[in-house]
Coordinates of C-alpha atoms in Angstrom, one line a residue:
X1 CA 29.6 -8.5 -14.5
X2 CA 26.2 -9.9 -16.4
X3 CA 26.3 -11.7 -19.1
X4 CA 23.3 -11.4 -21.8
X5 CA 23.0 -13.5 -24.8
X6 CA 20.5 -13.9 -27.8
X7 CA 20.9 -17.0 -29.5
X8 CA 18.4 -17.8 -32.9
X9 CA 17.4 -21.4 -32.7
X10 CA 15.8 -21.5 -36.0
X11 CA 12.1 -21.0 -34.8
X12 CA 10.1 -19.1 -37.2
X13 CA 9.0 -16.6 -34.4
X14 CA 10.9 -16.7 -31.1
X15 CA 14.2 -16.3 -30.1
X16 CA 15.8 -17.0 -27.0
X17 CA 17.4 -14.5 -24.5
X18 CA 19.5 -15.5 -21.7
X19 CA 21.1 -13.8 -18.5
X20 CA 22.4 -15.5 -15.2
X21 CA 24.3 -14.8 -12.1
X22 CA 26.5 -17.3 -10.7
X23 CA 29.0 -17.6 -8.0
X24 CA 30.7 -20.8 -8.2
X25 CA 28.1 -22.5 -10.1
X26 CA 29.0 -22.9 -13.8
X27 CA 28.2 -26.5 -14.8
X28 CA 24.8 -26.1 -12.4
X29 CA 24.0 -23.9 -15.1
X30 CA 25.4 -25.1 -18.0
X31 CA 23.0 -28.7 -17.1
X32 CA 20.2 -26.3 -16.3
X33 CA 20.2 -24.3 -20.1
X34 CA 20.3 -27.8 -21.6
X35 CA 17.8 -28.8 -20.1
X36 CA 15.5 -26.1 -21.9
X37 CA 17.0 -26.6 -25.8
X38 CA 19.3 -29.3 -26.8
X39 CA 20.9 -25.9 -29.4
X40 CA 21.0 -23.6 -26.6
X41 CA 24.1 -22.8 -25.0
X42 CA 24.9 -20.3 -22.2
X43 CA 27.6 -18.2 -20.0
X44 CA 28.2 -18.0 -16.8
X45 CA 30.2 -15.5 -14.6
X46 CA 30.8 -14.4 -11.4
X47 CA 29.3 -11.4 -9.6
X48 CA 31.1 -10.1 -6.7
X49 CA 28.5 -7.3 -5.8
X50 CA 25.7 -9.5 -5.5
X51 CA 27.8 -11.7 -2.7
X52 CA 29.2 -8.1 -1.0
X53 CA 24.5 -7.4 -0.3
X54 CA 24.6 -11.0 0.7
X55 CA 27.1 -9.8 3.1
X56 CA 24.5 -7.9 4.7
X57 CA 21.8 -9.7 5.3
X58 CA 23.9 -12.2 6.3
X59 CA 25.3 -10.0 9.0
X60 CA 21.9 -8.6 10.5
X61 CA 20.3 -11.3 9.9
X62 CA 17.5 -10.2 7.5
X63 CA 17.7 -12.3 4.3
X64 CA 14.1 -12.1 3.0
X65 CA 15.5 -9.8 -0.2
X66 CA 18.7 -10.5 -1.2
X67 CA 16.2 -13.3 -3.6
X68 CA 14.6 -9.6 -5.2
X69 CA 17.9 -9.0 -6.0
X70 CA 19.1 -11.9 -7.5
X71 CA 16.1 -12.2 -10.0
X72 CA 16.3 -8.4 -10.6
X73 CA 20.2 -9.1 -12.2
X74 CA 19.1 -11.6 -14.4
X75 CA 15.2 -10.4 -15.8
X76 CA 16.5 -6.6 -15.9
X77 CA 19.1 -7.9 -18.4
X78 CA 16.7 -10.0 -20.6
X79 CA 14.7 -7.0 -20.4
X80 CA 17.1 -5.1 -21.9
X81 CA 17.3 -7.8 -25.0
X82 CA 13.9 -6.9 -25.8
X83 CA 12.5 -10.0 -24.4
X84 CA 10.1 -11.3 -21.5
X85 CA 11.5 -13.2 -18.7
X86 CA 10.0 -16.9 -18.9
X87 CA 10.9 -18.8 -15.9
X88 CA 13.2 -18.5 -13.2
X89 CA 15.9 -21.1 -11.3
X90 CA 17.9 -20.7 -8.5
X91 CA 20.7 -22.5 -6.5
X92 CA 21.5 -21.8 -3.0
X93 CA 24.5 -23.3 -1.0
X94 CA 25.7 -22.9 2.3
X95 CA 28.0 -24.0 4.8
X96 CA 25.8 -25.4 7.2
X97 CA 22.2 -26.8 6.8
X98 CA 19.4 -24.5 8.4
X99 CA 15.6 -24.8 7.0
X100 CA 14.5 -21.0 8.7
X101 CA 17.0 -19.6 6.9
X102 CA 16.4 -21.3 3.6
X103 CA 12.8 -20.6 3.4
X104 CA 13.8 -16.9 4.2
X105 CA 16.1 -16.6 1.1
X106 CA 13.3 -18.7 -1.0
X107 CA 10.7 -16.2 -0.3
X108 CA 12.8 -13.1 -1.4
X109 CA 13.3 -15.1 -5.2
X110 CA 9.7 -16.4 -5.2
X111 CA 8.6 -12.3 -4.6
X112 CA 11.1 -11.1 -7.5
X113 CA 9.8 -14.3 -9.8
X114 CA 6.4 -13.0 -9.2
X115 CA 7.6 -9.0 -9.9
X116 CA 9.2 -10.0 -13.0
X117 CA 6.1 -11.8 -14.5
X118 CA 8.1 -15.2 -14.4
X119 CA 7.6 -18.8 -13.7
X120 CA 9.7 -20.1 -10.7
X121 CA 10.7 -23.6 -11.8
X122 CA 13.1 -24.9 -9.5
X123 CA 15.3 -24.1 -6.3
X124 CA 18.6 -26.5 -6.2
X125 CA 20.2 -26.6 -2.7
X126 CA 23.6 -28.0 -1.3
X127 CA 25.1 -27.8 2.0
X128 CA 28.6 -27.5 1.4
X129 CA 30.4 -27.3 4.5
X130 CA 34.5 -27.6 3.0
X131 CA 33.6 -24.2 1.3
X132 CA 31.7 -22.3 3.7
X133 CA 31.7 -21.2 7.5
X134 CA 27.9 -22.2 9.0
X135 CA 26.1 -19.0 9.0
X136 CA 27.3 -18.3 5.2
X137 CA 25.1 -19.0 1.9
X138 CA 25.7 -17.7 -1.3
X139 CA 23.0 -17.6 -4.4
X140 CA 23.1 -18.2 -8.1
X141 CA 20.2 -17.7 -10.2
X142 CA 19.2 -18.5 -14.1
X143 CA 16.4 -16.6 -16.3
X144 CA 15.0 -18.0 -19.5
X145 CA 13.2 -15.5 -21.5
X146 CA 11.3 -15.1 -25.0
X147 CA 11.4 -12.4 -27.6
X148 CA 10.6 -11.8 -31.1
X149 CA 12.3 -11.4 -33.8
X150 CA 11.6 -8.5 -34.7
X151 CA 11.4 -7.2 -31.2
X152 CA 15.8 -7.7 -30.6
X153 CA 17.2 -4.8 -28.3
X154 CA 19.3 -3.0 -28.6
X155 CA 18.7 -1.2 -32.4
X156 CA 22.3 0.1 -32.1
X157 CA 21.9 0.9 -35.9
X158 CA 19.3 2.5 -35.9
X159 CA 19.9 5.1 -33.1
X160 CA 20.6 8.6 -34.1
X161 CA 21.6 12.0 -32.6
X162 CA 18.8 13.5 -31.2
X163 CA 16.7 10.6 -29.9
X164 CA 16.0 10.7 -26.3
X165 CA 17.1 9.4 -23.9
X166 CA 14.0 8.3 -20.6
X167 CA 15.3 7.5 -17.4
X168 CA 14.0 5.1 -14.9
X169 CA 14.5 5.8 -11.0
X170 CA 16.7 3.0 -9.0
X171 CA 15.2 2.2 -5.6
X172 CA 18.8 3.0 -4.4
X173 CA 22.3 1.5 -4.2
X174 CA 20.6 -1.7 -6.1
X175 CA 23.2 -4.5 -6.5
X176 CA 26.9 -2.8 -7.2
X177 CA 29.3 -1.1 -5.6
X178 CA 29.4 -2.7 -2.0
X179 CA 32.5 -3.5 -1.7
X180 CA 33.2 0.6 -1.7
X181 CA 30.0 0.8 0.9
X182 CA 31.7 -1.7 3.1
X183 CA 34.8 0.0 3.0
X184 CA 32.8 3.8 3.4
X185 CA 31.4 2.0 6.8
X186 CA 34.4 0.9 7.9
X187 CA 36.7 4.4 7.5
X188 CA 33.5 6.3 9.1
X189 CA 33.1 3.6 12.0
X190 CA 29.2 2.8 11.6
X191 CA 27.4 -0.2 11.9
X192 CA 24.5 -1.9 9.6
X193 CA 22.1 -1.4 13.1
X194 CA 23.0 2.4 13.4
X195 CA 20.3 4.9 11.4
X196 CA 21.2 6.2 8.4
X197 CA 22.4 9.2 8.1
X198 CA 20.4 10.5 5.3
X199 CA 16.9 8.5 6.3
X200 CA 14.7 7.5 9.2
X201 CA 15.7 4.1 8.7
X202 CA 18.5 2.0 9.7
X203 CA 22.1 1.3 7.3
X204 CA 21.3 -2.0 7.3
X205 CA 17.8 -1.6 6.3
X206 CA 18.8 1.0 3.3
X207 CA 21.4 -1.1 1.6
X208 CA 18.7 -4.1 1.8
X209 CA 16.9 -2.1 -0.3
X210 CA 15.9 -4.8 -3.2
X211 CA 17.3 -3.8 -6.7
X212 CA 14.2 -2.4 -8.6
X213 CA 12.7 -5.1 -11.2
X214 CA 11.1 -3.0 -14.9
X215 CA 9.5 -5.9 -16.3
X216 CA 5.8 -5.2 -15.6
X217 CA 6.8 -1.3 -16.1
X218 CA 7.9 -1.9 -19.5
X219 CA 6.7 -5.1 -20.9
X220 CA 3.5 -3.9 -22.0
X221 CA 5.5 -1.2 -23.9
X222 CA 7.8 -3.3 -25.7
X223 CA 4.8 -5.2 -26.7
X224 CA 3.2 -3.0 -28.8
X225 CA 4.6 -2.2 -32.2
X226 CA 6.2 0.9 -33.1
X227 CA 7.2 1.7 -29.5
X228 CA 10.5 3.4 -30.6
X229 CA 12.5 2.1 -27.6
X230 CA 15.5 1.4 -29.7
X231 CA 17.7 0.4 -26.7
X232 CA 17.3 -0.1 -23.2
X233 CA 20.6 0.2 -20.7
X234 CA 20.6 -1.3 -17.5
X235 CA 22.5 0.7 -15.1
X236 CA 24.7 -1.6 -12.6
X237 CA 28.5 -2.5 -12.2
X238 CA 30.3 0.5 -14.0
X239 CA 27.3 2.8 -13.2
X240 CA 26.0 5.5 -15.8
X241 CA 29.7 6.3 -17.3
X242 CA 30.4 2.6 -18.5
X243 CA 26.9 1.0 -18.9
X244 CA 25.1 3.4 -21.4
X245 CA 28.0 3.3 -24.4
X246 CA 27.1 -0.5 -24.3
X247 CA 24.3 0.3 -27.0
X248 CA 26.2 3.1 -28.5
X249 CA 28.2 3.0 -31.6
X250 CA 31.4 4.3 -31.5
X251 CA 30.4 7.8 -32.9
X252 CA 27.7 8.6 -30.7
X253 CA 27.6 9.7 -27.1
X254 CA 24.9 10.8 -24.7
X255 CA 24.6 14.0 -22.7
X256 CA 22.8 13.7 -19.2
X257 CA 21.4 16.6 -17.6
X258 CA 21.3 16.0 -13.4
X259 CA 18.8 18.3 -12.9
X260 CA 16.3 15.9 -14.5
X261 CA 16.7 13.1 -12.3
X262 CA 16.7 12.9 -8.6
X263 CA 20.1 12.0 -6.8
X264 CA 19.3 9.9 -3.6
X265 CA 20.7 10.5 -0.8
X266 CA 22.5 7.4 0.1
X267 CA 25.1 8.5 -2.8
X268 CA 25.1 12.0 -1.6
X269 CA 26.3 10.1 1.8
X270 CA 28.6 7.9 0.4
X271 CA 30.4 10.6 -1.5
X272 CA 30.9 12.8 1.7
X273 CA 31.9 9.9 3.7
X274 CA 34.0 8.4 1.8
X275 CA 35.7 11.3 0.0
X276 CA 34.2 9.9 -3.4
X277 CA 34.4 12.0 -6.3
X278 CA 31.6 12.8 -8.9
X279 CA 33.7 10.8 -11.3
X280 CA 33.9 7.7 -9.2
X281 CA 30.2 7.8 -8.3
X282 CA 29.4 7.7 -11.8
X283 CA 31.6 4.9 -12.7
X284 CA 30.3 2.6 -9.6
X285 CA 27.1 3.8 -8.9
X286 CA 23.2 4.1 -10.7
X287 CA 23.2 7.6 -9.1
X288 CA 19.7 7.3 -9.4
X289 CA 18.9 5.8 -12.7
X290 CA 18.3 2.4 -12.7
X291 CA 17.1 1.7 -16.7
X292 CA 17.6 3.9 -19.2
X293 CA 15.8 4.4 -22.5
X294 CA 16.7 5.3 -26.1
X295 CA 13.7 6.5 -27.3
X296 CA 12.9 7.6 -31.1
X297 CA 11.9 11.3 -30.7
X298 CA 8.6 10.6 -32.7
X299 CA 7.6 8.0 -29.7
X300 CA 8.9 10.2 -26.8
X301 CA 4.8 11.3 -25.6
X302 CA 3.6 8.0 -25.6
X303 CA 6.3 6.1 -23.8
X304 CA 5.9 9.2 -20.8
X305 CA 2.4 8.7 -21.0
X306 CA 2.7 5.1 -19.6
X307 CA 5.9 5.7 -17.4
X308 CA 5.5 8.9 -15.8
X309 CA 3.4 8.9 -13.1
X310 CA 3.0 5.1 -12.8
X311 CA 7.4 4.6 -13.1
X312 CA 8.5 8.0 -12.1
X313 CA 10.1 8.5 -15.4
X314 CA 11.8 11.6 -16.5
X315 CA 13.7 12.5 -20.0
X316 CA 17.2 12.9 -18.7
X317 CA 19.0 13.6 -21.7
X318 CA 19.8 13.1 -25.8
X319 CA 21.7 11.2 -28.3
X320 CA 24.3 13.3 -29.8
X321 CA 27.0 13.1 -32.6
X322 CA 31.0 12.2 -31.1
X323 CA 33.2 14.3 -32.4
X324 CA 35.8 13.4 -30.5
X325 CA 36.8 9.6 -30.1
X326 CA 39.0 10.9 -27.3
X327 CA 36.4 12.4 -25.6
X328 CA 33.8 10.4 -23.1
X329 CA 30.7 8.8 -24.4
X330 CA 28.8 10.1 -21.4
X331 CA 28.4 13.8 -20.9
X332 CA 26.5 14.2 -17.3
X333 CA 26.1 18.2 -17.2
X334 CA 25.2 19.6 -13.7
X335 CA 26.2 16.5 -11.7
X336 CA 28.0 18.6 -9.3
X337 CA 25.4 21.0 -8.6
X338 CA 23.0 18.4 -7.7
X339 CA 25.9 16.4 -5.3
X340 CA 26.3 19.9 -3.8
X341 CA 22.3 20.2 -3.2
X342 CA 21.9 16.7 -1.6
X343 CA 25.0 17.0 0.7
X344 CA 23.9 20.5 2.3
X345 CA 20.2 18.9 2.9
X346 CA 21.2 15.9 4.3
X347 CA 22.9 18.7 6.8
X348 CA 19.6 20.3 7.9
X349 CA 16.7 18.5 9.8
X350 CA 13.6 16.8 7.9
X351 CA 10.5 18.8 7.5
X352 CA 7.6 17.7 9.9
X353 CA 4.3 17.5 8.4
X354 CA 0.7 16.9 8.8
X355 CA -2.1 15.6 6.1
X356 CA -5.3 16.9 7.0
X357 CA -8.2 14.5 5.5
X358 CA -11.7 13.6 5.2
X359 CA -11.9 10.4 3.3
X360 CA -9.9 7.8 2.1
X361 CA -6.1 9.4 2.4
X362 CA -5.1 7.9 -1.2
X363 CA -2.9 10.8 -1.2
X364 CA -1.6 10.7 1.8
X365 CA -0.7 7.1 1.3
X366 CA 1.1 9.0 -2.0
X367 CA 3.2 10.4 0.6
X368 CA 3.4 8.3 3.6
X369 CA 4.9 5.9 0.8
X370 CA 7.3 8.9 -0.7
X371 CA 8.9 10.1 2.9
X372 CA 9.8 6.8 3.5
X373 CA 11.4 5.9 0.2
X374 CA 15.0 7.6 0.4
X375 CA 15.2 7.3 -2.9
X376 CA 12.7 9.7 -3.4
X377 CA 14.9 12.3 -1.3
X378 CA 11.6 13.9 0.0
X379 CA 13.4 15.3 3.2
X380 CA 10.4 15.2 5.5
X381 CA 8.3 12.8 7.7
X382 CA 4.5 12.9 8.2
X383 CA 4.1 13.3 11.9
X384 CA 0.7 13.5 12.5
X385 CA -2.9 12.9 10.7
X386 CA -6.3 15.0 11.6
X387 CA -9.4 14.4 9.8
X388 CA -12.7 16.5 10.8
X389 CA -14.7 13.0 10.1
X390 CA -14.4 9.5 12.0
X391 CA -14.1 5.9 10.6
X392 CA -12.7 6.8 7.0
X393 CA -10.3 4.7 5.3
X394 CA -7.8 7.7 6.0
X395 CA -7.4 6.9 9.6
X396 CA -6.8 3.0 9.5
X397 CA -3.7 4.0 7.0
X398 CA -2.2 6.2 9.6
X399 CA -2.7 3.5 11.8
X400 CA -1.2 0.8 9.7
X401 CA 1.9 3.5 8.5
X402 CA 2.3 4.0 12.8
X403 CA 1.5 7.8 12.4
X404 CA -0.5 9.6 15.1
X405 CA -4.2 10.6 14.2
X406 CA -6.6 12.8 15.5
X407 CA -10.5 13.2 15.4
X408 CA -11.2 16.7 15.3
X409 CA -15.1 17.4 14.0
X410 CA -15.6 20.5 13.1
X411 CA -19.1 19.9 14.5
X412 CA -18.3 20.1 18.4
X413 CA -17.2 24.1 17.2
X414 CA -19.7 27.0 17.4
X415 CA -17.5 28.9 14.1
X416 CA -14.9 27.9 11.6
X417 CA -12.4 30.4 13.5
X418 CA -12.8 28.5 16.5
X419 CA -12.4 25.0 14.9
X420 CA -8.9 26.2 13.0
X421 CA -7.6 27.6 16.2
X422 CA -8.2 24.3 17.8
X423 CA -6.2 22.6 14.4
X424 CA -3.5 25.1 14.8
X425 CA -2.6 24.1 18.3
X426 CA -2.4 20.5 17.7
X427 CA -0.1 21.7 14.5
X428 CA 1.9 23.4 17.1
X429 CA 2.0 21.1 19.5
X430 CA 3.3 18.7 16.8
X431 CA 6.1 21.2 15.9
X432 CA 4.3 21.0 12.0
X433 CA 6.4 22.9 9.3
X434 CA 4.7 22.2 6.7
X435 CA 0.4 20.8 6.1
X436 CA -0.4 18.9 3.2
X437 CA -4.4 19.3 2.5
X438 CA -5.3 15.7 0.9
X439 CA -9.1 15.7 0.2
X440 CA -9.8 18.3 3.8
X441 CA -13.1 19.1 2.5
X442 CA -13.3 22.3 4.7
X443 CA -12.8 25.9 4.2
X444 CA -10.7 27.3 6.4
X445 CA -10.8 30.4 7.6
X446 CA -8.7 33.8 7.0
X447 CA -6.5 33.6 10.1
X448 CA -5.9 30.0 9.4
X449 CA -4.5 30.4 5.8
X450 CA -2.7 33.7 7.1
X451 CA -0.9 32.1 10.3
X452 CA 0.4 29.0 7.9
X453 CA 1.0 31.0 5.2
X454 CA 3.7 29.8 2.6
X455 CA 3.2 26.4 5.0
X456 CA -0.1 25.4 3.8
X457 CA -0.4 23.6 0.4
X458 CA -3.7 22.1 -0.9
X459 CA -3.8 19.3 -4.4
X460 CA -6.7 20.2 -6.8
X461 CA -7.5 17.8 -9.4
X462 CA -7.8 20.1 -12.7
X463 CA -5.3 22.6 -14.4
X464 CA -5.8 25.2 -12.5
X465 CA -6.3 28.3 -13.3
X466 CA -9.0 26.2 -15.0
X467 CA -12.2 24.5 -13.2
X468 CA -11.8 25.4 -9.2
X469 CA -14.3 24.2 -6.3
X470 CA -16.3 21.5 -7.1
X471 CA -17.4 18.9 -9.9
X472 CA -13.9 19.5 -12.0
X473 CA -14.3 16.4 -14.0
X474 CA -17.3 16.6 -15.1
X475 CA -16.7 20.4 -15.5
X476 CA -14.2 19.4 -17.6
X477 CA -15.8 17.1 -19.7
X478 CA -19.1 19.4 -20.7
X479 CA -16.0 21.9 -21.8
X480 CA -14.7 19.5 -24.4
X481 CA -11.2 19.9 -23.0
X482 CA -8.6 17.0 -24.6
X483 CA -6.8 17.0 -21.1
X484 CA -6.6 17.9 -17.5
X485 CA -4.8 16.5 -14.8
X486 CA -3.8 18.2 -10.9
X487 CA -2.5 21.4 -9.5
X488 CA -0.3 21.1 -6.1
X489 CA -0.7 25.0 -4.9
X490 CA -0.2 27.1 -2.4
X491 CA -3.2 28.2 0.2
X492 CA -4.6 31.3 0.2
X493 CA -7.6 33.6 1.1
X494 CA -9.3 32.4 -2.3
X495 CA -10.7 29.2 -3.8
X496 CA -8.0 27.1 -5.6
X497 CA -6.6 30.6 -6.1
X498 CA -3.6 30.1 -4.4
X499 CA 0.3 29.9 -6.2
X500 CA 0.4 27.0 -8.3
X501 CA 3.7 24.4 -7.6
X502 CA 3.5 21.7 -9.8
X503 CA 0.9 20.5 -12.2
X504 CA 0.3 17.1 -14.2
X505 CA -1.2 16.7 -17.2
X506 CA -3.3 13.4 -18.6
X507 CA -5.2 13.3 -22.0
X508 CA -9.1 13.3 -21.8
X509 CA -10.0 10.0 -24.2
X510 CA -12.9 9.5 -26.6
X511 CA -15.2 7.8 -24.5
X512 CA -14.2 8.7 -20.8
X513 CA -16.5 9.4 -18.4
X514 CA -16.5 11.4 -15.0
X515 CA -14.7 7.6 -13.2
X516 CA -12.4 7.0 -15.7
X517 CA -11.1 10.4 -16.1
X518 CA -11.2 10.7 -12.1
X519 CA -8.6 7.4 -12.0
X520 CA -6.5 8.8 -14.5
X521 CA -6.3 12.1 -12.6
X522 CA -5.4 9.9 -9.4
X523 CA -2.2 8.8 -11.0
X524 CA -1.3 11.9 -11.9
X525 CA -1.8 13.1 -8.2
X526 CA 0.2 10.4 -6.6
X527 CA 3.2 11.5 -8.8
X528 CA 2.6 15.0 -7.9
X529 CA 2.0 15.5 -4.7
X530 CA 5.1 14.0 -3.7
X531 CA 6.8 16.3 -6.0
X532 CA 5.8 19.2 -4.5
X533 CA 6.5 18.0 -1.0
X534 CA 10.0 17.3 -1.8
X535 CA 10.6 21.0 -4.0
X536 CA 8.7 23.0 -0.5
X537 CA 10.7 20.6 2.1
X538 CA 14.3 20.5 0.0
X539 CA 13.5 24.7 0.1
X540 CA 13.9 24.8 -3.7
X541 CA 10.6 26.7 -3.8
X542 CA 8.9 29.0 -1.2
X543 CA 6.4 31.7 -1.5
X544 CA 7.6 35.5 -1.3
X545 CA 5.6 38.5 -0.2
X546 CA 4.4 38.9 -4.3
X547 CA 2.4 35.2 -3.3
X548 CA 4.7 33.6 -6.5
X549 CA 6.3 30.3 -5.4
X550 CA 10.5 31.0 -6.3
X551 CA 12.2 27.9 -7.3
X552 CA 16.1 28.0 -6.1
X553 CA 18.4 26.2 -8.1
X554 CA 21.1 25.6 -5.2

């Protein structure tokens, strides 16, 4: 458990807002807070999860994040007071002195004092051999952070049935709820080095996973005045059932809707393996929502302006009236249904796919970075790269990401038939299911789009039907229109013609030109593309016969 606290030391503009994790280490911070304010005061507890991940990077010997971790407990909590974090301390013990080791553990809280916008002050250390066995260190950590007056979360007064609710994405399992996952490894016999069962990665490596830190997502937000973020809830020990009626009054509750956020897979897992029911899940687990927002319904366009494409953030749910006191403050509708979804695909092999390019491959880093984020739950893998130019930017990221790449020039070919058939049986030979176009600035032929048909997608940046082919922006711009954004379709005989999958909408702004609008659209495309690829490899849609993409719900 976390402990937040505000505390008004009679300055005429600040406030101070505490949180801290701490094993053993009480009067460490006790000395530390007064050290700050003669006034202040602060409390410390223990928290077991944080020492259950130590666990594992203790045991496999990769301790470079657990530091992410521990300054994502304490900053995600002053966030949630409304306040920036300030500075940052830590305190590391162990049983047996070992510098390699130390520095390791440093770099992961210098990394999450650098995500959370804060000033690393100090790092205490003790080697405390009566406590601890040699190759056994534990971590405590203390956040200072500032806030205005006027600024205090959560509003608990002021929020009403009917404001919505914004949910952040975790980057998985975060930091709660190992002691079950320790005990789910155990019954099932795996080990931290075996792969995951529901990624390309290592156990291990998934559970490392750092906790995700919101500051720099929402900072700027809660700096501007009339946000309407009238609470924030940040989802750990408990998970969503528990943490959320935090900032609710007593006759309120909250219904959820699963089908708005994404369920990673590790919980799917952990449910199946450990015979975990929805209703546990939801009391120990994120389930895939690290932060949640109360938003005033007024506010609701602006906030997704900033957080959707950048943070991933979806509205999940409302605010309603409790009727009931008996009755639960959290109302998760469809949680089964989406359980049920990620169990069977985590039952069927990943999706292989292949990014044809001709530039830089800004999208296909989009997805490199998506397929290998399980929290994503994009069940495919980019297998190979082909671009019909050499020496763009789009090769050397394949290379970096370790994906194969070919050079295929479509000038070495007397006809564009001839050059797709010799695309088509590298495809093959790479057992491709799916191609992802990402700035292939070919036309490909009728056979082509035929023989990969339902299989070949394409992104376009403009709101299609609106503005195919070339020039959209500026296209666009001569038009008047107050927004565009990106279509992800399918590929067909046409230009841009083809059935649309997802789109993304940004606002055109007084003053934008072709380059500013074309960034904004960018944004927009890294959030979509990725989208698409999960709904075509998940099977939730797929083209018919009639050339309309079906979405299926289960």
């Amino acid at each position: 458990m976390l402990w937040s606290c505000v505390f008004d030391i009679k300055l005429q503009r600040f406030i101070i807002v505490l949180a801290d994790v701490a094993s053993p280490f009480g009067e460490f911070l006790l000395q530390h807070a007064e050290s700050f304010v003669d006034l202040l005061k602060t409390f410390t507890t223990r928290l077991v999860a944080v020492r259950t991940k130590l666990k594992i990077g203790q045991q496999i010997g990769r301790n470079g994040s657990v530091g992410i971790d521990l300054v994502a407990m304490c900053v995600n909590d002053i966030l949630c007071n409304g306040a920036q974090p300030y500075s940052f301390s830590s305190y590391y013990a162990c049983g047996k002195w070992q510098q390699q080791l130390a520095d390791e553990v440093a770099s992961g809280v210098y990394e999450g004092a650098q995500q959370a916008d804060s000033s690393f002050i100090s790092a205490h250390t003790a080697a405390l051999p009566l406590l601890y066995e040699p190759q056994v260190y534990d971590l405590a950590g203390f956040a200072l952070g500032i806030a205005e007056r006027a600024g205090i979360l959560p509003r608990v007064e002021d929020i009403q049935p009917r404001d919505v609710l914004i949910g952040l994405p975790s980057s998985g399992v975060h930091s709660n709820g190992f002691s079950l996952v320790h005990a789910v490894l155990k019954r099932v016999g795996l080990g931290l080095t075996d792969k995951a069962p529901f990624s390309e990665r290592t156990l291990g490596e998934e559970l490392l996973v750092p906790t995700k830190i919101y500051v720099k997502a929402l900072a700027p937000l809660l700096n501007q005045p009339n946000h309407g973020i009238k609470a924030l809830a940040h989802i750990t020990g408990d998970g969503l059932t528990e943490n959320i009626p935090r900032v609710l009054r007593k006759d309120l509750a909250v219904r959820l809707d699963a089908n708005n956020f994404q369920l990673p897979p590790v919980f799917a897992w952990l449910a199946a393996a450990g015979n975990i029911t929805p209703e546990e899940l939801q009391r120990t687990y994120n389930c895939g929502l690290g932060l949640i927002l109360v938003v005033n319904p007024a506010q609701v366009n602006t906030v997704m302006q900033h957080l959707r494409y950048a943070e991933r953030a979806s509205i999940v749910g409302e605010v309603i009236a409790r009727k009931d006191a008996k009755k639960p403050q959290v109302q998760l509708q469809h949680f089964e249904e989406s359980l049920t979804r990620s169990q069977r695909q985590l039952k069927s092999p990943r999706r292989r796919v292949a990014v044809l390019i001709s530039g830089t491959g800004s999208n296909l880093l989009a997805l490199v970075k998506a397929t290998r984020d399980s929290a994503q739950a994009v069940h495919a893998d980019i297998v190979l790269v082909i671009s019909n130019k050499a020496d763009v930017l789009g090769l050397e990221r394949a290379k970096q990401a370790g994906i194969p790449s070919l050079v295929i020039s479509h000038r070495d070919f007397g006809t564009r038939e001839d050059y797709d058939a010799e695309l088509t049986r590298h495809l093959e030979a790479a057992r491709v299911d799916l191609i992802c176009l990402a700035g292939f600035m070919r036309v490909l032929s009728v056979p082509f789009v035929r023989h990969w048909r339902g299989r070949l997608v394409n992104i376009h940046p403009s709101l299609l039907p609106k503005f195919p082919g070339l020039h959209v922006q500026r296209q666009a711009l001569e038009a008047g229109e107050t927004e565009s954004g990106c279509t992800v379709h399918f590929v067909d005989e046409g230009v841009d013609t083809g059935a649309i999958i997802v789109q993304a909408e940004v606002p055109i702004l007084k003053g934008d030109d072709v380059d500013t609008l074309t960034q904004r659209i960018h944004q927009a495309e890294y959030w979509a593309y990725p989208r698409a690829l999960a709904l075509l490899a998940s099977g939730a849609v797929s083209l018919p016969p009639e050339s309309k993409p079906v979405s299926k719900k289960n």
